Structure formats: structure tokens, C-alpha cells
Amino acid sequence: MINNVVLVGRLTKDPELKRTQSGTSVCSFNLAVNRRSQTPGQPDADFIGCVAWNKTAEIMEQYLHKGSLIGVEGRIQTRNYDNQQGQRVYVTEVVVQSLTFLEP
């Protein structure tokens, strides 16, 4: 089985570092990835949810900001949870395994 994702895009907002109850660093962010072919009346980019853990999350918070051009390699992961209204929420996101800065 293969589950590998490679994306190049820009951060839609400044990365915000959070910690789990056990103290693990985590950074959730959206990456704006331009579409190769653009159709009139359609969006020019996709906004893809990503999550980085541990040292990668800490590096993102320290060195990156809204608009930073980065490359990520990772895997797609799905999860679900029940929100405060008792509704089941499904989430699909890219779990970052490798991060590359593409601008100085």
C-alpha cells in the first residue's frame, strides 16, 4: 500500500504551536496550493489541511509566517470525533513527515 503526499504551497496564516496534555508539540495549518489548470469561475487554489508534530511543529512556529512558501511530504490521514453538539465530524488531513523551506 502507498500513502504518500507531496505539496508545495503557501501558509494561509501564521503557524500556531499548541501542546497536547502530554506536552507533545503540534501545529495544524492550511496550505494554499495553486491548481495547474485554472477554469473560469472556479477557485485558483486548494486549501489543504495539514498537521505537523514535535520538532517539525516547533520549527514551523519559530521560522515561518503567513505566506511562507514551503514544501511538505507526508501521508493522508482520516479521523473523526463528536463535536459539542453531538454531531460526528470527519477530518482528512496531511500528516507532515518532512518540511522544506522554499524561500530564504
PDB file of C-alpha atoms in Angstrom:
ATOM      1  CA  MET A   1       0.000   0.000   0.000  1.00  0.00           C
ATOM      2  CA  ILE A   2       1.170   3.532  -0.743  1.00  0.00           C
ATOM      3  CA  ASN A   3       0.055   6.679   1.061  1.00  0.00           C
ATOM      4  CA  ASN A   4       2.423   9.478   0.091  1.00  0.00           C
ATOM      5  CA  VAL A   5       1.642  13.179  -0.486  1.00  0.00           C
ATOM      6  CA  VAL A   6       3.951  15.913  -1.779  1.00  0.00           C
ATOM      7  CA  LEU A   7       2.699  19.514  -1.725  1.00  0.00           C
ATOM      8  CA  VAL A   8       4.194  22.924  -2.468  1.00  0.00           C
ATOM      9  CA  GLY A   9       2.213  25.927  -1.325  1.00  0.00           C
ATOM     10  CA  ARG A  10       1.916  28.931   0.941  1.00  0.00           C
ATOM     11  CA  LEU A  11       0.769  29.109   4.554  1.00  0.00           C
ATOM     12  CA  THR A  12      -2.622  30.793   4.876  1.00  0.00           C
ATOM     13  CA  LYS A  13      -1.824  32.213   8.345  1.00  0.00           C
ATOM     14  CA  ASP A  14       0.970  32.308  10.914  1.00  0.00           C
ATOM     15  CA  PRO A  15       1.643  28.867  12.410  1.00  0.00           C
ATOM     16  CA  GLU A  16       0.365  28.493  15.966  1.00  0.00           C
ATOM     17  CA  LEU A  17       2.096  25.962  18.186  1.00  0.00           C
ATOM     18  CA  LYS A  18      -0.022  24.045  20.665  1.00  0.00           C
ATOM     19  CA  ARG A  19       0.772  21.268  23.107  1.00  0.00           C
ATOM     20  CA  THR A  20      -1.170  18.127  23.892  1.00  0.00           C
ATOM     21  CA  GLN A  21      -1.935  17.188  27.502  1.00  0.00           C
ATOM     22  CA  SER A  22       1.213  15.049  27.471  1.00  0.00           C
ATOM     23  CA  GLY A  23       3.311  18.031  26.277  1.00  0.00           C
ATOM     24  CA  THR A  24       3.766  16.981  22.639  1.00  0.00           C
ATOM     25  CA  SER A  25       4.109  19.919  20.216  1.00  0.00           C
ATOM     26  CA  VAL A  26       1.549  20.122  17.398  1.00  0.00           C
ATOM     27  CA  CYS A  27       0.881  22.667  14.670  1.00  0.00           C
ATOM     28  CA  SER A  28      -2.224  22.497  12.464  1.00  0.00           C
ATOM     29  CA  PHE A  29      -2.217  24.686   9.367  1.00  0.00           C
ATOM     30  CA  ASN A  30      -3.702  25.148   5.913  1.00  0.00           C
ATOM     31  CA  LEU A  31      -1.561  25.178   2.807  1.00  0.00           C
ATOM     32  CA  ALA A  32      -2.787  27.082  -0.277  1.00  0.00           C
ATOM     33  CA  VAL A  33      -1.738  25.069  -3.321  1.00  0.00           C
ATOM     34  CA  ASN A  34      -2.331  26.622  -6.746  1.00  0.00           C
ATOM     35  CA  ARG A  35      -4.065  24.461  -9.321  1.00  0.00           C
ATOM     36  CA  ARG A  36      -2.126  23.744 -12.511  1.00  0.00           C
ATOM     37  CA  SER A  37      -5.063  24.433 -14.807  1.00  0.00           C
ATOM     38  CA  GLN A  38      -7.483  27.153 -13.935  1.00  0.00           C
ATOM     39  CA  THR A  39     -11.093  27.120 -15.069  1.00  0.00           C
ATOM     40  CA  PRO A  40     -13.009  30.411 -15.217  1.00  0.00           C
ATOM     41  CA  GLY A  41     -15.415  30.672 -12.303  1.00  0.00           C
ATOM     42  CA  GLN A  42     -13.572  28.017 -10.304  1.00  0.00           C
ATOM     43  CA  PRO A  43     -11.122  28.511  -7.408  1.00  0.00           C
ATOM     44  CA  ASP A  44      -7.457  29.058  -8.352  1.00  0.00           C
ATOM     45  CA  ALA A  45      -6.125  27.112  -5.354  1.00  0.00           C
ATOM     46  CA  ASP A  46      -6.947  24.288  -2.995  1.00  0.00           C
ATOM     47  CA  PHE A  47      -6.635  24.832   0.751  1.00  0.00           C
ATOM     48  CA  ILE A  48      -5.300  21.641   2.255  1.00  0.00           C
ATOM     49  CA  GLY A  49      -5.328  20.925   5.978  1.00  0.00           C
ATOM     50  CA  CYS A  50      -2.027  19.687   7.401  1.00  0.00           C
ATOM     51  CA  VAL A  51      -0.657  18.821  10.828  1.00  0.00           C
ATOM     52  CA  ALA A  52       2.972  18.742  11.991  1.00  0.00           C
ATOM     53  CA  TRP A  53       4.208  17.205  15.233  1.00  0.00           C
ATOM     54  CA  ASN A  54       7.159  17.518  17.622  1.00  0.00           C
ATOM     55  CA  LYS A  55      10.293  19.301  16.336  1.00  0.00           C
ATOM     56  CA  THR A  56       8.754  19.992  12.920  1.00  0.00           C
ATOM     57  CA  ALA A  57       5.886  21.868  14.607  1.00  0.00           C
ATOM     58  CA  GLU A  58       8.333  23.874  16.738  1.00  0.00           C
ATOM     59  CA  ILE A  59      10.448  24.821  13.692  1.00  0.00           C
ATOM     60  CA  MET A  60       7.357  25.967  11.819  1.00  0.00           C
ATOM     61  CA  GLU A  61       6.243  28.229  14.657  1.00  0.00           C
ATOM     62  CA  GLN A  62       9.728  29.683  15.017  1.00  0.00           C
ATOM     63  CA  TYR A  63      10.662  30.369  11.382  1.00  0.00           C
ATOM     64  CA  LEU A  64       7.536  30.533   9.224  1.00  0.00           C
ATOM     65  CA  HIS A  65       4.722  33.047   8.810  1.00  0.00           C
ATOM     66  CA  LYS A  66       1.631  33.684   6.721  1.00  0.00           C
ATOM     67  CA  GLY A  67       2.551  33.487   3.032  1.00  0.00           C
ATOM     68  CA  SER A  68       5.721  31.411   3.515  1.00  0.00           C
ATOM     69  CA  LEU A  69       6.362  29.082   0.575  1.00  0.00           C
ATOM     70  CA  ILE A  70       7.062  25.550   1.797  1.00  0.00           C
ATOM     71  CA  GLY A  71       7.174  22.002   0.557  1.00  0.00           C
ATOM     72  CA  VAL A  72       5.768  19.180   2.649  1.00  0.00           C
ATOM     73  CA  GLU A  73       5.897  15.453   2.286  1.00  0.00           C
ATOM     74  CA  GLY A  74       3.635  13.269   4.336  1.00  0.00           C
ATOM     75  CA  ARG A  75       0.641  10.976   4.352  1.00  0.00           C
ATOM     76  CA  ILE A  76      -3.118  11.439   4.264  1.00  0.00           C
ATOM     77  CA  GLN A  77      -4.883  10.544   7.480  1.00  0.00           C
ATOM     78  CA  THR A  78      -8.565  10.499   8.348  1.00  0.00           C
ATOM     79  CA  ARG A  79     -10.102  10.757  11.792  1.00  0.00           C
ATOM     80  CA  ASN A  80     -13.439  11.591  13.353  1.00  0.00           C
ATOM     81  CA  TYR A  81     -14.804  12.930  16.598  1.00  0.00           C
ATOM     82  CA  ASP A  82     -18.083  14.100  18.117  1.00  0.00           C
ATOM     83  CA  ASN A  83     -18.403  17.882  18.450  1.00  0.00           C
ATOM     84  CA  GLN A  84     -20.146  19.747  21.287  1.00  0.00           C
ATOM     85  CA  GLN A  85     -23.489  19.396  19.544  1.00  0.00           C
ATOM     86  CA  GLY A  86     -23.075  15.621  19.442  1.00  0.00           C
ATOM     87  CA  GLN A  87     -22.531  15.529  15.682  1.00  0.00           C
ATOM     88  CA  ARG A  88     -19.875  13.301  14.157  1.00  0.00           C
ATOM     89  CA  VAL A  89     -17.166  15.372  12.407  1.00  0.00           C
ATOM     90  CA  TYR A  90     -14.872  13.763   9.825  1.00  0.00           C
ATOM     91  CA  VAL A  91     -11.415  15.229   9.175  1.00  0.00           C
ATOM     92  CA  THR A  92      -8.980  14.439   6.361  1.00  0.00           C
ATOM     93  CA  GLU A  93      -5.521  15.974   6.714  1.00  0.00           C
ATOM     94  CA  VAL A  94      -1.905  15.561   5.648  1.00  0.00           C
ATOM     95  CA  VAL A  95       0.406  14.435   8.448  1.00  0.00           C
ATOM     96  CA  VAL A  96       3.727  16.127   7.701  1.00  0.00           C
ATOM     97  CA  GLN A  97       6.771  13.862   7.785  1.00  0.00           C
ATOM     98  CA  SER A  98       9.206  16.226   6.027  1.00  0.00           C
ATOM     99  CA  LEU A  99       9.260  20.015   5.661  1.00  0.00           C
ATOM    100  CA  THR A 100      11.310  22.112   3.197  1.00  0.00           C
ATOM    101  CA  PHE A 101      11.684  25.898   3.279  1.00  0.00           C
ATOM    102  CA  LEU A 102      11.463  27.186  -0.302  1.00  0.00           C
ATOM    103  CA  GLU A 103      12.249  30.858   0.373  1.00  0.00           C
ATOM    104  CA  PRO A 104      15.019  32.498   2.387  1.00  0.00           C
TER     105      PRO A 104
END
